[in-house]
């Protein structure tokens, strides 16, 4: 398996635009987590899925953020409209309950100007 | 404790020094405690996954202990080397009903000076 794959690696967009971040988890993993890394808050959990079902989205900062997992091999995190304060590195991680170890993607560095 | 707390926030040591960090986590609904190593411009990678109270794990010069009853874990690095410089993250994997949640502390940034 190639590991957790995120795309794009870098995204620069203008304020007000829609941004979609993508994640392909490791095959067979039943948990998928979206995190945002900032200097102030560290690695902040935004939302997580179990078997494609969103379980806890209490970390999603605002209604501008939404996430979906239409199948076991794909998830998206969408920001609409984007704002400069959304600039951060967004990580996706997947895990299998049997071992619980989380495997991270390379992250998407988002810059909103 | 409601959140995962790590201390110190940052640490500078000299090559050859031994050091340790602390992780405090909610002891209720505990399932597993993770330690990750996070190098600059890379993604976090797991060092240890610990589940049993009193568990001790070792990987080379790095070891960790776990106390689930009081909710803390220690990470030890013996004879620090410059390549050990990284952020060390602790994460709590907790039950929430029939599901599980992985929550991270803010990490300890270790800098090892040659």
PDB file of C-alpha atoms in Angstrom:
ATOM      1  CA  UNK A   1       0.000   0.000   0.000  1.00  0.00           C
ATOM      2  CA  UNK A   2       1.283   3.493  -0.823  1.00  0.00           C
ATOM      3  CA  UNK A   3       0.146   4.879   2.503  1.00  0.00           C
ATOM      4  CA  UNK A   4      -2.311   7.696   3.084  1.00  0.00           C
ATOM      5  CA  UNK A   5      -2.426   9.923   0.042  1.00  0.00           C
ATOM      6  CA  UNK A   6      -3.473  13.549   0.193  1.00  0.00           C
ATOM      7  CA  UNK A   7      -3.944  16.009  -2.603  1.00  0.00           C
ATOM      8  CA  UNK A   8      -3.049  18.639  -3.402  1.00  0.00           C
ATOM      9  CA  UNK A   9       0.206  19.056  -1.480  1.00  0.00           C
ATOM     10  CA  UNK A  10      -0.038  22.817  -1.732  1.00  0.00           C
ATOM     11  CA  UNK A  11      -3.000  25.067  -2.414  1.00  0.00           C
ATOM     12  CA  UNK A  12      -3.015  28.826  -2.757  1.00  0.00           C
ATOM     13  CA  UNK A  13      -6.386  30.416  -3.199  1.00  0.00           C
ATOM     14  CA  UNK A  14      -8.081  33.743  -2.887  1.00  0.00           C
ATOM     15  CA  UNK A  15     -10.375  34.608  -0.031  1.00  0.00           C
ATOM     16  CA  UNK A  16     -13.943  33.626  -0.795  1.00  0.00           C
ATOM     17  CA  UNK A  17     -13.055  30.732  -3.058  1.00  0.00           C
ATOM     18  CA  UNK A  18     -14.051  27.139  -2.417  1.00  0.00           C
ATOM     19  CA  UNK A  19     -11.255  24.770  -1.468  1.00  0.00           C
ATOM     20  CA  UNK A  20     -11.459  20.971  -1.557  1.00  0.00           C
ATOM     21  CA  UNK A  21      -8.841  18.791   0.069  1.00  0.00           C
ATOM     22  CA  UNK A  22      -8.709  15.092  -0.748  1.00  0.00           C
ATOM     23  CA  UNK A  23      -7.594  12.004   1.102  1.00  0.00           C
ATOM     24  CA  UNK A  24      -7.205   8.347   0.229  1.00  0.00           C
ATOM     25  CA  UNK A  25      -6.766   6.239   3.365  1.00  0.00           C
ATOM     26  CA  UNK A  26      -4.876   2.975   3.633  1.00  0.00           C
ATOM     27  CA  UNK A  27      -6.953   0.088   2.371  1.00  0.00           C
ATOM     28  CA  UNK A  28      -8.614  -1.820   5.197  1.00  0.00           C
ATOM     29  CA  UNK A  29      -8.463   0.998   7.708  1.00  0.00           C
ATOM     30  CA  UNK A  30     -11.797   1.735   9.325  1.00  0.00           C
ATOM     31  CA  UNK A  31     -11.032   5.113  10.896  1.00  0.00           C
ATOM     32  CA  UNK A  32     -10.221   8.326   9.067  1.00  0.00           C
ATOM     33  CA  UNK A  33      -9.247  11.550  10.818  1.00  0.00           C
ATOM     34  CA  UNK A  34      -8.874  15.096   9.530  1.00  0.00           C
ATOM     35  CA  UNK A  35      -6.513  17.353  11.496  1.00  0.00           C
ATOM     36  CA  UNK A  36      -5.419  20.956  11.131  1.00  0.00           C
ATOM     37  CA  UNK A  37      -1.980  22.032  12.279  1.00  0.00           C
ATOM     38  CA  UNK A  38      -1.520  25.569  13.537  1.00  0.00           C
ATOM     39  CA  UNK A  39       1.089  27.208  15.736  1.00  0.00           C
ATOM     40  CA  UNK A  40      -1.493  28.114  18.343  1.00  0.00           C
ATOM     41  CA  UNK A  41      -3.437  24.885  18.628  1.00  0.00           C
ATOM     42  CA  UNK A  42      -1.007  22.234  17.438  1.00  0.00           C
ATOM     43  CA  UNK A  43      -2.613  19.238  15.758  1.00  0.00           C
ATOM     44  CA  UNK A  44      -6.319  19.912  16.083  1.00  0.00           C
ATOM     45  CA  UNK A  45      -8.889  17.199  15.322  1.00  0.00           C
ATOM     46  CA  UNK A  46     -11.550  18.527  12.972  1.00  0.00           C
ATOM     47  CA  UNK A  47     -13.663  15.466  12.249  1.00  0.00           C
ATOM     48  CA  UNK A  48     -13.355  11.714  12.098  1.00  0.00           C
ATOM     49  CA  UNK A  49     -15.149   8.873  10.372  1.00  0.00           C
ATOM     50  CA  UNK A  50     -15.687   5.251  11.287  1.00  0.00           C
ATOM     51  CA  UNK A  51     -16.581   2.963   8.398  1.00  0.00           C
ATOM     52  CA  UNK A  52     -17.346   6.014   6.252  1.00  0.00           C
ATOM     53  CA  UNK A  53     -19.768   7.468   8.796  1.00  0.00           C
ATOM     54  CA  UNK A  54     -18.961  10.839  10.397  1.00  0.00           C
ATOM     55  CA  UNK A  55     -18.767  10.274  14.147  1.00  0.00           C
ATOM     56  CA  UNK A  56     -17.616  13.510  15.710  1.00  0.00           C
ATOM     57  CA  UNK A  57     -17.428  16.825  13.879  1.00  0.00           C
ATOM     58  CA  UNK A  58     -17.254  18.981  16.997  1.00  0.00           C
ATOM     59  CA  UNK A  59     -13.809  20.181  15.968  1.00  0.00           C
ATOM     60  CA  UNK A  60     -14.998  21.689  12.708  1.00  0.00           C
ATOM     61  CA  UNK A  61     -14.524  25.405  13.313  1.00  0.00           C
ATOM     62  CA  UNK A  62     -17.465  26.776  11.380  1.00  0.00           C
ATOM     63  CA  UNK A  63     -20.242  25.910   8.982  1.00  0.00           C
ATOM     64  CA  UNK A  64     -17.895  26.885   6.198  1.00  0.00           C
ATOM     65  CA  UNK A  65     -16.137  23.563   6.785  1.00  0.00           C
ATOM     66  CA  UNK A  66     -17.647  20.285   5.656  1.00  0.00           C
ATOM     67  CA  UNK A  67     -16.313  16.776   5.170  1.00  0.00           C
ATOM     68  CA  UNK A  68     -17.558  13.707   3.382  1.00  0.00           C
ATOM     69  CA  UNK A  69     -16.514  10.122   2.978  1.00  0.00           C
ATOM     70  CA  UNK A  70     -18.570   8.637   0.148  1.00  0.00           C
ATOM     71  CA  UNK A  71     -16.701   5.331   0.260  1.00  0.00           C
ATOM     72  CA  UNK A  72     -13.949   3.547   2.143  1.00  0.00           C
ATOM     73  CA  UNK A  73     -11.217   4.808  -0.145  1.00  0.00           C
ATOM     74  CA  UNK A  74     -11.938   8.509  -0.383  1.00  0.00           C
ATOM     75  CA  UNK A  75     -12.678  11.521   1.784  1.00  0.00           C
ATOM     76  CA  UNK A  76     -12.886  15.251   1.161  1.00  0.00           C
ATOM     77  CA  UNK A  77     -12.646  18.301   3.363  1.00  0.00           C
ATOM     78  CA  UNK A  78     -14.246  21.372   1.868  1.00  0.00           C
ATOM     79  CA  UNK A  79     -14.013  25.002   2.902  1.00  0.00           C
ATOM     80  CA  UNK A  80     -16.528  27.353   1.351  1.00  0.00           C
ATOM     81  CA  UNK A  81     -15.940  30.276   1.387  1.00  0.00           C
ATOM     82  CA  UNK A  82     -12.304  30.227   2.424  1.00  0.00           C
ATOM     83  CA  UNK A  83     -10.772  32.930   4.621  1.00  0.00           C
ATOM     84  CA  UNK A  84      -7.142  33.895   5.343  1.00  0.00           C
ATOM     85  CA  UNK A  85      -7.400  32.477   8.875  1.00  0.00           C
ATOM     86  CA  UNK A  86      -8.001  29.040   7.360  1.00  0.00           C
ATOM     87  CA  UNK A  87      -4.383  29.010   6.202  1.00  0.00           C
ATOM     88  CA  UNK A  88      -2.738  25.988   7.804  1.00  0.00           C
ATOM     89  CA  UNK A  89      -1.490  22.494   7.063  1.00  0.00           C
ATOM     90  CA  UNK A  90      -4.314  19.963   6.911  1.00  0.00           C
ATOM     91  CA  UNK A  91      -3.521  16.330   7.631  1.00  0.00           C
ATOM     92  CA  UNK A  92      -5.520  13.240   6.984  1.00  0.00           C
ATOM     93  CA  UNK A  93      -4.772  10.070   8.944  1.00  0.00           C
ATOM     94  CA  UNK A  94      -6.225   6.584   8.882  1.00  0.00           C
ATOM     95  CA  UNK A  95      -6.225   3.834  11.447  1.00  0.00           C
ATOM     96  CA  UNK A  96      -7.338   0.306  12.033  1.00  0.00           C
ATOM     97  CA  UNK A  97      -8.924  -0.358  15.406  1.00  0.00           C
ATOM     98  CA  UNK A  98      -6.953  -3.572  15.783  1.00  0.00           C
ATOM     99  CA  UNK A  99      -3.688  -1.713  16.175  1.00  0.00           C
ATOM    100  CA  UNK A 100      -4.969   1.868  16.506  1.00  0.00           C
ATOM    101  CA  UNK A 101      -1.707   3.317  15.135  1.00  0.00           C
ATOM    102  CA  UNK A 102      -2.524   6.264  12.895  1.00  0.00           C
ATOM    103  CA  UNK A 103      -0.814   6.691   9.561  1.00  0.00           C
ATOM    104  CA  UNK A 104      -0.620  10.205   8.245  1.00  0.00           C
ATOM    105  CA  UNK A 105      -0.666  11.633   4.766  1.00  0.00           C
ATOM    106  CA  UNK A 106       1.893  14.214   3.711  1.00  0.00           C
ATOM    107  CA  UNK A 107      -0.520  17.034   4.442  1.00  0.00           C
ATOM    108  CA  UNK A 108      -1.941  19.848   2.350  1.00  0.00           C
ATOM    109  CA  UNK A 109      -0.513  23.279   2.954  1.00  0.00           C
ATOM    110  CA  UNK A 110      -3.336  25.733   2.376  1.00  0.00           C
ATOM    111  CA  UNK A 111      -2.713  29.426   1.925  1.00  0.00           C
ATOM    112  CA  UNK A 112      -5.684  31.752   1.573  1.00  0.00           C
ATOM    113  CA  UNK A 113      -4.748  35.230   0.407  1.00  0.00           C
TER     114      UNK A 113
ATOM    115  CA  UNK B   1      -7.846  15.962  32.918  1.00  0.00           C
ATOM    116  CA  UNK B   2     -10.015  16.533  29.878  1.00  0.00           C
ATOM    117  CA  UNK B   3      -7.365  17.034  27.223  1.00  0.00           C
ATOM    118  CA  UNK B   4      -4.016  15.590  26.286  1.00  0.00           C
ATOM    119  CA  UNK B   5      -1.325  17.748  27.852  1.00  0.00           C
ATOM    120  CA  UNK B   6       2.388  17.551  27.168  1.00  0.00           C
ATOM    121  CA  UNK B   7       5.323  19.102  28.939  1.00  0.00           C
ATOM    122  CA  UNK B   8       7.654  20.733  28.462  1.00  0.00           C
ATOM    123  CA  UNK B   9       6.563  22.606  25.375  1.00  0.00           C
ATOM    124  CA  UNK B  10      10.160  22.743  24.143  1.00  0.00           C
ATOM    125  CA  UNK B  11      13.507  21.461  25.248  1.00  0.00           C
ATOM    126  CA  UNK B  12      17.112  22.124  24.290  1.00  0.00           C
ATOM    127  CA  UNK B  13      19.729  19.556  25.277  1.00  0.00           C
ATOM    128  CA  UNK B  14      23.324  18.817  24.435  1.00  0.00           C
ATOM    129  CA  UNK B  15      24.349  15.782  22.444  1.00  0.00           C
ATOM    130  CA  UNK B  16      24.775  12.866  24.808  1.00  0.00           C
ATOM    131  CA  UNK B  17      22.304  14.136  27.392  1.00  0.00           C
ATOM    132  CA  UNK B  18      19.401  11.950  28.428  1.00  0.00           C
ATOM    133  CA  UNK B  19      15.988  13.544  28.572  1.00  0.00           C
ATOM    134  CA  UNK B  20      12.340  12.795  29.186  1.00  0.00           C
ATOM    135  CA  UNK B  21       8.931  14.265  28.408  1.00  0.00           C
ATOM    136  CA  UNK B  22       5.561  13.921  30.062  1.00  0.00           C
ATOM    137  CA  UNK B  23       2.126  13.255  28.614  1.00  0.00           C
ATOM    138  CA  UNK B  24      -1.054  13.544  30.686  1.00  0.00           C
ATOM    139  CA  UNK B  25      -4.304  12.213  29.304  1.00  0.00           C
ATOM    140  CA  UNK B  26      -7.862  11.472  30.410  1.00  0.00           C
ATOM    141  CA  UNK B  27      -7.840   8.096  32.157  1.00  0.00           C
ATOM    142  CA  UNK B  28     -11.555   7.492  31.595  1.00  0.00           C
ATOM    143  CA  UNK B  29     -12.588   5.379  28.593  1.00  0.00           C
ATOM    144  CA  UNK B  30      -8.941   4.708  27.855  1.00  0.00           C
ATOM    145  CA  UNK B  31      -8.110   2.433  24.947  1.00  0.00           C
ATOM    146  CA  UNK B  32      -4.551   3.237  23.842  1.00  0.00           C
ATOM    147  CA  UNK B  33      -1.797   5.812  24.173  1.00  0.00           C
ATOM    148  CA  UNK B  34       0.402   6.685  21.217  1.00  0.00           C
ATOM    149  CA  UNK B  35       3.745   8.440  20.882  1.00  0.00           C
ATOM    150  CA  UNK B  36       4.687   9.937  17.519  1.00  0.00           C
ATOM    151  CA  UNK B  37       7.829  11.516  16.211  1.00  0.00           C
ATOM    152  CA  UNK B  38       7.344  14.461  13.885  1.00  0.00           C
ATOM    153  CA  UNK B  39      10.245  15.837  11.917  1.00  0.00           C
ATOM    154  CA  UNK B  40      10.065  19.177  10.171  1.00  0.00           C
ATOM    155  CA  UNK B  41       8.459  19.013   6.733  1.00  0.00           C
ATOM    156  CA  UNK B  42       7.383  15.432   7.273  1.00  0.00           C
ATOM    157  CA  UNK B  43       4.339  13.668   8.701  1.00  0.00           C
ATOM    158  CA  UNK B  44       4.061  12.242  12.214  1.00  0.00           C
ATOM    159  CA  UNK B  45       5.226   8.639  12.503  1.00  0.00           C
ATOM    160  CA  UNK B  46       4.307   6.334  15.335  1.00  0.00           C
ATOM    161  CA  UNK B  47       6.969   5.364  17.855  1.00  0.00           C
ATOM    162  CA  UNK B  48       4.864   3.403  20.299  1.00  0.00           C
ATOM    163  CA  UNK B  49       1.301   2.217  20.768  1.00  0.00           C
ATOM    164  CA  UNK B  50       0.655   1.308  24.390  1.00  0.00           C
ATOM    165  CA  UNK B  51      -2.465  -0.199  25.875  1.00  0.00           C
ATOM    166  CA  UNK B  52      -1.717  -1.873  29.201  1.00  0.00           C
ATOM    167  CA  UNK B  53      -1.204  -0.166  32.547  1.00  0.00           C
ATOM    168  CA  UNK B  54       2.449  -0.489  33.526  1.00  0.00           C
ATOM    169  CA  UNK B  55       3.466  -1.129  29.935  1.00  0.00           C
ATOM    170  CA  UNK B  56       7.014  -0.238  28.978  1.00  0.00           C
ATOM    171  CA  UNK B  57       8.222  -0.148  25.402  1.00  0.00           C
ATOM    172  CA  UNK B  58      11.651   0.427  23.950  1.00  0.00           C
ATOM    173  CA  UNK B  59      13.019   1.199  20.521  1.00  0.00           C
ATOM    174  CA  UNK B  60      16.745   1.731  20.475  1.00  0.00           C
ATOM    175  CA  UNK B  61      17.591   4.651  22.753  1.00  0.00           C
ATOM    176  CA  UNK B  62      13.947   5.663  23.140  1.00  0.00           C
ATOM    177  CA  UNK B  63      11.580   4.141  25.681  1.00  0.00           C
ATOM    178  CA  UNK B  64       8.162   4.894  27.099  1.00  0.00           C
ATOM    179  CA  UNK B  65       6.102   3.998  30.146  1.00  0.00           C
ATOM    180  CA  UNK B  66       2.380   4.081  30.731  1.00  0.00           C
ATOM    181  CA  UNK B  67       0.159   4.595  33.781  1.00  0.00           C
ATOM    182  CA  UNK B  68      -3.464   4.350  32.735  1.00  0.00           C
ATOM    183  CA  UNK B  69      -4.899   4.684  36.228  1.00  0.00           C
ATOM    184  CA  UNK B  70      -3.464   8.118  36.825  1.00  0.00           C
ATOM    185  CA  UNK B  71      -3.355   9.089  33.172  1.00  0.00           C
ATOM    186  CA  UNK B  72       0.282   9.766  32.350  1.00  0.00           C
ATOM    187  CA  UNK B  73       3.058   8.482  30.146  1.00  0.00           C
ATOM    188  CA  UNK B  74       6.759   9.288  29.993  1.00  0.00           C
ATOM    189  CA  UNK B  75       9.011   9.207  26.943  1.00  0.00           C
ATOM    190  CA  UNK B  76      12.729   8.812  27.600  1.00  0.00           C
ATOM    191  CA  UNK B  77      15.614   9.398  25.226  1.00  0.00           C
ATOM    192  CA  UNK B  78      18.990   8.114  26.341  1.00  0.00           C
ATOM    193  CA  UNK B  79      22.134   9.736  24.985  1.00  0.00           C
ATOM    194  CA  UNK B  80      20.374  12.253  22.721  1.00  0.00           C
ATOM    195  CA  UNK B  81      21.736  12.727  19.217  1.00  0.00           C
ATOM    196  CA  UNK B  82      21.177  15.654  16.835  1.00  0.00           C
ATOM    197  CA  UNK B  83      19.037  13.390  14.652  1.00  0.00           C
ATOM    198  CA  UNK B  84      16.630  13.019  17.579  1.00  0.00           C
ATOM    199  CA  UNK B  85      15.632  16.642  17.086  1.00  0.00           C
ATOM    200  CA  UNK B  86      11.910  16.628  16.316  1.00  0.00           C
ATOM    201  CA  UNK B  87       8.530  17.268  17.851  1.00  0.00           C
ATOM    202  CA  UNK B  88       7.298  14.366  19.968  1.00  0.00           C
ATOM    203  CA  UNK B  89       3.541  13.998  20.056  1.00  0.00           C
ATOM    204  CA  UNK B  90       1.429  12.062  22.488  1.00  0.00           C
ATOM    205  CA  UNK B  91      -2.091  10.983  21.516  1.00  0.00           C
ATOM    206  CA  UNK B  92      -4.945   9.418  23.419  1.00  0.00           C
ATOM    207  CA  UNK B  93      -7.199   6.859  21.736  1.00  0.00           C
ATOM    208  CA  UNK B  94     -10.394   6.824  23.755  1.00  0.00           C
ATOM    209  CA  UNK B  95     -13.725   5.087  23.579  1.00  0.00           C
ATOM    210  CA  UNK B  96     -16.726   7.283  22.930  1.00  0.00           C
ATOM    211  CA  UNK B  97     -19.799   5.096  22.973  1.00  0.00           C
ATOM    212  CA  UNK B  98     -19.151   2.463  20.344  1.00  0.00           C
ATOM    213  CA  UNK B  99     -16.520   4.552  18.604  1.00  0.00           C
ATOM    214  CA  UNK B 100     -13.017   5.731  19.289  1.00  0.00           C
ATOM    215  CA  UNK B 101     -11.357   9.119  19.071  1.00  0.00           C
ATOM    216  CA  UNK B 102      -7.674   9.984  18.592  1.00  0.00           C
ATOM    217  CA  UNK B 103      -6.712  13.275  20.222  1.00  0.00           C
ATOM    218  CA  UNK B 104      -3.229  14.765  20.207  1.00  0.00           C
ATOM    219  CA  UNK B 105      -1.313  16.917  22.629  1.00  0.00           C
ATOM    220  CA  UNK B 106       0.559  19.944  21.314  1.00  0.00           C
ATOM    221  CA  UNK B 107       3.857  18.140  21.443  1.00  0.00           C
ATOM    222  CA  UNK B 108       7.305  18.680  22.888  1.00  0.00           C
ATOM    223  CA  UNK B 109       9.835  20.232  20.518  1.00  0.00           C
ATOM    224  CA  UNK B 110      13.247  18.700  21.182  1.00  0.00           C
ATOM    225  CA  UNK B 111      16.416  20.313  19.886  1.00  0.00           C
ATOM    226  CA  UNK B 112      19.661  18.427  20.383  1.00  0.00           C
ATOM    227  CA  UNK B 113      22.735  20.590  19.968  1.00  0.00           C
ATOM    228  CA  UNK B 114      25.924  18.930  18.708  1.00  0.00           C
TER     229      UNK B 114
END
